[in-house]
Amino acid sequence: MSRGGGGGCCPSMDLMRSEAMQLVQVIIPAESAHLAVSYLGDLGLLQFKDLNSDKSPFQRTYASQIKRCGEMARKLRFFREQMSKAAISTSSTQFSGTLEIDDLEVKLGELEVELTEVNANNEKLQRTYNELMEYNVVLQKAGEFFSSAQRSATEQQREMSADQSGDSSLESPLLQQEMVTDPSKQVKLGSLSGLVPKEKAMAFERILFRATRGNMFLRQEPVDETVTDPLSGEKVIKNAFVIFYSGERAKSKIVKICDAFGANRYPFPEDLGKQLQTIQEVSGKISELKATIELGLAHRDSILKSISSEFEHWNTLVKKEKAIYHTLNMLSLDVTKKCLVAEGWSPVFATSQIQDALQRATVDSKSQVGSIFQVLNTQESPPTFFQTNKFTSAFQEIVDAYGIAKYQEANPGVFTIVTFPFLFAVMFGDWGHGICLLLATLYLIIREKKLASQKLDDIMDMMFGGRYVILMMSLFSIYTGLIYNEFFSVPFELFGKSAYACRDPSCGDATTEGLIKVRPAYPFGVDPVWHGSRSELPFLNSLKMKLSILLGVAQMNLGILMSYFNAKFFRNALNVWYQFIPQLIFLNSLFGYLSLLIIIKWCTGSKADLYHVMIYMFLSPTDDLGENELFPGQKLVQLVLLLLALVSVPWMLIPKPLFLKRQHEQRHQGQQYTMLQATDESVTELEENHEDSHHHEEFEFSEVFVHQLIHTIEFVLGAVSNTASYLRLWALSLAHSELSSVFYEKVLVLSWGYNNIFILIIGAVIFLFATIGVLLVMETLSAFLHALRLHWVEFQNKFYEGDGYKFAPFAFASIIEEED
């Protein structure tokens, strides 16, 4: 794919530079505007600019249509709630036929009215049903009260007749006491019955006693089963009560107290015949209401099932319609108000596709006038757009989390695909643990279609989104684990026999001095004989520390090299001569030289002390190296490298501000600084010239010099600190190896030595949970975060500005996905 402005200076990769963008203007007739925006939304390759940013949402042309769509969305949310309550799921069947938005609005309104009426009727019936159920309970409990009182009264009357005693018993019923008094002094008692919540029963009785000054009789009994309250519809534990009182004044007080405590009152006939008749009537009504409610619920379910079959289609249609009108509100009307003018960014390769969509909209809307598509020249910075797939998108997200790439600057995501999982694996090197990660990732990849359609929790969704990152991390972990020769910390002779053997039987517990080389070097990775020896830790420490420095210097050099490609692409010769070259010289004069010494020491088997060499390279550069000399002429080379490192610092600091000042002066005199002059008329060069001219108009040498001073100090100090930062590769690799070894030897091997199956099972379980919880979860997260830091800070800061903004096209697919 062609790239603008010096694209030949960099590898031709799709992800290396963002897509070439263009600012386009589209003039659409009003009658085809809706359809044109709809087709562009299906295409998803045009980012509209808001040409009405000075207007509030209510002042825009299509505010009423958006309000209509919002109302339809509210109705659909109401349907979804009703379906979830009825446990009816939406079906994903394909909708056949077309449905206009106006017809859908009418249909949704009719369905809402019908469903609301059905729900209101069901609620009324359910409330009546619950009241009848409570009434039935009251009839049973109050009937028991009155029958027991009647029996007690009869027994008391018999006793009184037998004893012929005129004294009234304290335990005789209240009614009986009234009966034996003088008929002229009898007072007619009234009664109230009902149900009161059990937790309020004590307070209810206390308030009644105080309000009536004790002139009432209350009897209550708990109901065996929970009762559905007619008002709230919730299951409540209640007490049935009967209150006897005297006078209308007492009745009014009792009624008010019942209402205050939420006690439902029901009439209770004192006549036994009427009681039986009432019970039969209530039971009959209950059975009738139950059947009616079931029919109502069945009718409601049939309505919801008919909605569920088309719900997804309606929901998508309303979301699309609302998005279309939101986009139309970003367009401006021309003077005649017969055309809409749109501006936006699109990739250059999408020009023909956008024109085809506009042409189809003109034909389908039967418009007399076609849309006009034209490319605008602009000085604005275009958005950044990378075409990614399901494999590369997760790696690009890692880079974007740091900052969106500036338009067409070199993208670290290309290298992150390899370097990120590799640096992770350097810290996580164990092919047993790598296989565990691989199996977990393969499960996510094999079931990705099913998992993609499900709603996952936050952690699972994050793992599923990065499944290909984890896949690469697991594969590289297996590779580095084979190099370290560690399988859950256990070494294996996979690639042949060890190159060493014991000189005598006692050397197994000694150092490698007791070993002799009997075969050629182990062909791949660390010789298994190192594991378990006294020299294991010093040897692996030295190996991994030196590897960390080599890998760090290599990646930092790659970052500086990418700054060269950026400078050549944007035709910025100042950055090539006064940033790239001195930075490359400074880094490699010190740490590139250290890397070379490490390789020479490995190849020659020298015992030179590299710490001593590097320290005295600065403290005493003219002293003889003695036994630390690794190659002839090393002293002279060190002097030259030290001089180059010292020269490169002012080389970075001084010339660039001076050249920028000179360039400003020449431009001020109407001249052009030919070194940075661009001949291409692309968007990139227009942007660069605009930024340069704007910068020179406000040029202040002191600010530019201070900025360059900060940049130089940051690089010089960063070269040291960043190199030291890569030692985290060694530290975390050592920690992972030692933790794995401790869990294996102190848990699994130790439990095996007891020859007890119970202890062995406990040890195996502890080892399993420790391996999963610590090594496969915590260590994975730790290594991931450290690899992330190495890429963001140590690698990307050498060339990556990350001050761009992402291409956000108008696309129905992304809108529907975000709202879901």
mmCIF file of C-alpha atoms in Angstrom, residues 477-614:
data_model
loop_
_atom_site.group_PDB
_atom_site.id
_atom_site.type_symbol
_atom_site.label_atom_id
_atom_site.label_comp_id
_atom_site.label_asym_id
_atom_site.label_seq_id
_atom_site.Cartn_x
_atom_site.Cartn_y
_atom_site.Cartn_z
ATOM 1 C CA SER A 477 7.642 -18.941 27.616
ATOM 2 C CA ILE A 478 7.980 -22.502 26.355
ATOM 3 C CA TYR A 479 10.919 -21.400 24.195
ATOM 4 C CA THR A 480 12.756 -19.570 26.996
ATOM 5 C CA GLY A 481 11.865 -22.400 29.393
ATOM 6 C CA LEU A 482 13.634 -24.833 27.064
ATOM 7 C CA ILE A 483 16.639 -22.481 27.031
ATOM 8 C CA TYR A 484 16.632 -22.292 30.852
ATOM 9 C CA ASN A 485 15.917 -26.055 30.905
ATOM 10 C CA GLU A 486 13.180 -25.737 33.522
ATOM 11 C CA PHE A 487 9.940 -27.718 33.704
ATOM 12 C CA PHE A 488 8.303 -26.645 37.001
ATOM 13 C CA SER A 489 11.971 -26.026 38.025
ATOM 14 C CA VAL A 490 12.989 -29.615 37.082
ATOM 15 C CA PRO A 491 15.735 -29.975 34.384
ATOM 16 C CA PHE A 492 15.475 -32.582 31.613
ATOM 17 C CA GLU A 493 18.007 -33.916 29.141
ATOM 18 C CA LEU A 494 15.727 -33.273 26.178
ATOM 19 C CA PHE A 495 18.374 -32.483 23.575
ATOM 20 C CA GLY A 496 21.018 -34.993 24.545
ATOM 21 C CA LYS A 497 23.247 -36.038 27.421
ATOM 22 C CA SER A 498 24.944 -33.541 29.724
ATOM 23 C CA ALA A 499 28.423 -32.509 28.667
ATOM 24 C CA TYR A 500 29.773 -33.107 32.205
ATOM 25 C CA ALA A 501 30.199 -36.098 34.451
ATOM 26 C CA CYS A 502 31.402 -36.618 38.037
ATOM 27 C CA ARG A 503 35.084 -37.137 38.606
ATOM 28 C CA ASP A 504 34.288 -39.227 41.691
ATOM 29 C CA PRO A 505 31.090 -40.299 43.487
ATOM 30 C CA SER A 506 31.313 -37.435 46.017
ATOM 31 C CA CYS A 507 31.182 -34.630 43.475
ATOM 32 C CA GLY A 508 27.414 -34.507 43.332
ATOM 33 C CA ASP A 509 27.275 -32.248 46.402
ATOM 34 C CA ALA A 510 30.399 -30.281 45.472
ATOM 35 C CA THR A 511 30.947 -27.471 42.973
ATOM 36 C CA THR A 512 31.589 -27.853 39.269
ATOM 37 C CA GLU A 513 35.286 -28.264 40.077
ATOM 38 C CA GLY A 514 34.399 -31.899 40.710
ATOM 39 C CA LEU A 515 32.973 -32.281 37.199
ATOM 40 C CA ILE A 516 34.867 -33.076 34.037
ATOM 41 C CA LYS A 517 33.730 -32.458 30.472
ATOM 42 C CA VAL A 518 33.225 -35.800 28.746
ATOM 43 C CA ARG A 519 31.021 -34.805 25.772
ATOM 44 C CA PRO A 520 30.474 -31.836 23.436
ATOM 45 C CA ALA A 521 28.564 -28.866 24.801
ATOM 46 C CA TYR A 522 24.865 -29.331 25.466
ATOM 47 C CA PRO A 523 23.266 -28.485 22.112
ATOM 48 C CA PHE A 524 20.390 -26.208 23.236
ATOM 49 C CA GLY A 525 19.919 -24.184 26.394
ATOM 50 C CA VAL A 526 21.416 -24.602 29.853
ATOM 51 C CA ASP A 527 23.155 -27.877 30.610
ATOM 52 C CA PRO A 528 20.979 -29.781 33.134
ATOM 53 C CA VAL A 529 24.016 -30.507 35.313
ATOM 54 C CA TRP A 530 24.040 -26.891 36.524
ATOM 55 C CA HIS A 531 20.709 -27.382 38.301
ATOM 56 C CA GLY A 532 21.205 -28.547 41.879
ATOM 57 C CA SER A 533 24.899 -27.719 42.020
ATOM 58 C CA ARG A 534 26.451 -25.115 44.308
ATOM 59 C CA SER A 535 27.382 -23.029 41.285
ATOM 60 C CA GLU A 536 23.814 -22.939 39.936
ATOM 61 C CA LEU A 537 22.870 -19.565 41.392
ATOM 62 C CA PRO A 538 26.129 -17.700 40.539
ATOM 63 C CA PHE A 539 26.122 -19.172 37.034
ATOM 64 C CA LEU A 540 22.463 -18.407 36.247
ATOM 65 C CA ASN A 541 22.753 -14.977 37.888
ATOM 66 C CA SER A 542 25.657 -14.058 35.656
ATOM 67 C CA LEU A 543 23.998 -15.515 32.553
ATOM 68 C CA LYS A 544 20.617 -13.831 33.029
ATOM 69 C CA MET A 545 22.070 -10.488 34.095
ATOM 70 C CA LYS A 546 24.264 -10.268 30.989
ATOM 71 C CA LEU A 547 21.379 -11.418 28.782
ATOM 72 C CA SER A 548 19.214 -8.660 30.251
ATOM 73 C CA ILE A 549 21.784 -6.020 29.350
ATOM 74 C CA LEU A 550 22.170 -7.378 25.812
ATOM 75 C CA LEU A 551 18.423 -7.467 25.231
ATOM 76 C CA GLY A 552 17.959 -3.998 26.724
ATOM 77 C CA VAL A 553 20.687 -2.355 24.648
ATOM 78 C CA ALA A 554 19.356 -4.076 21.508
ATOM 79 C CA GLN A 555 15.799 -2.826 22.087
ATOM 80 C CA MET A 556 16.938 0.706 22.930
ATOM 81 C CA ASN A 557 19.011 0.765 19.739
ATOM 82 C CA LEU A 558 15.913 -0.334 17.848
ATOM 83 C CA GLY A 559 14.006 2.587 19.367
ATOM 84 C CA ILE A 560 16.741 5.062 18.313
ATOM 85 C CA LEU A 561 16.780 3.509 14.836
ATOM 86 C CA MET A 562 13.019 4.065 14.567
ATOM 87 C CA SER A 563 13.569 7.756 15.360
ATOM 88 C CA TYR A 564 15.727 7.863 12.208
ATOM 89 C CA PHE A 565 12.908 6.381 10.113
ATOM 90 C CA ASN A 566 10.496 8.924 11.591
ATOM 91 C CA ALA A 567 12.854 11.805 10.798
ATOM 92 C CA LYS A 568 13.379 10.596 7.224
ATOM 93 C CA PHE A 569 9.657 10.022 6.714
ATOM 94 C CA PHE A 570 8.765 13.541 7.877
ATOM 95 C CA ARG A 571 11.894 14.927 6.115
ATOM 96 C CA ASN A 572 13.303 16.442 9.275
ATOM 97 C CA ALA A 573 17.041 16.501 8.666
ATOM 98 C CA LEU A 574 17.741 18.287 11.967
ATOM 99 C CA ASN A 575 16.490 15.279 13.908
ATOM 100 C CA VAL A 576 18.683 12.954 11.839
ATOM 101 C CA TRP A 577 21.939 14.886 12.296
ATOM 102 C CA TYR A 578 21.445 16.364 15.761
ATOM 103 C CA GLN A 579 19.291 13.787 17.510
ATOM 104 C CA PHE A 580 19.550 10.346 15.940
ATOM 105 C CA ILE A 581 23.312 10.271 15.318
ATOM 106 C CA PRO A 582 24.512 11.670 18.716
ATOM 107 C CA GLN A 583 22.020 9.488 20.594
ATOM 108 C CA LEU A 584 23.207 6.393 18.757
ATOM 109 C CA ILE A 585 26.853 7.289 19.434
ATOM 110 C CA PHE A 586 26.280 8.043 23.134
ATOM 111 C CA LEU A 587 24.325 4.865 23.868
ATOM 112 C CA ASN A 588 26.704 2.554 22.022
ATOM 113 C CA SER A 589 29.891 4.251 23.223
ATOM 114 C CA LEU A 590 28.958 3.165 26.737
ATOM 115 C CA PHE A 591 26.431 0.351 26.848
ATOM 116 C CA GLY A 592 26.938 -0.897 23.306
ATOM 117 C CA TYR A 593 30.597 -1.291 24.242
ATOM 118 C CA LEU A 594 29.572 -3.124 27.433
ATOM 119 C CA SER A 595 27.459 -5.505 25.347
ATOM 120 C CA LEU A 596 30.430 -6.127 23.048
ATOM 121 C CA LEU A 597 32.646 -6.917 26.054
ATOM 122 C CA ILE A 598 30.043 -9.425 27.319
ATOM 123 C CA ILE A 599 30.017 -11.238 23.967
ATOM 124 C CA ILE A 600 33.825 -11.240 23.751
ATOM 125 C CA LYS A 601 34.086 -12.597 27.297
ATOM 126 C CA TRP A 602 31.634 -15.398 26.467
ATOM 127 C CA CYS A 603 33.495 -16.283 23.276
ATOM 128 C CA THR A 604 37.003 -16.195 24.755
ATOM 129 C CA GLY A 605 36.258 -17.544 28.229
ATOM 130 C CA SER A 606 38.160 -14.639 29.777
ATOM 131 C CA LYS A 607 37.964 -14.013 33.531
ATOM 132 C CA ALA A 608 38.099 -10.223 33.159
ATOM 133 C CA ASP A 609 36.036 -8.182 35.615
ATOM 134 C CA LEU A 610 33.632 -6.115 33.492
ATOM 135 C CA TYR A 611 32.589 -4.028 36.501
ATOM 136 C CA HIS A 612 36.206 -2.942 36.922
ATOM 137 C CA VAL A 613 36.576 -2.241 33.198
ATOM 138 C CA MET A 614 33.495 0.010 32.975
#
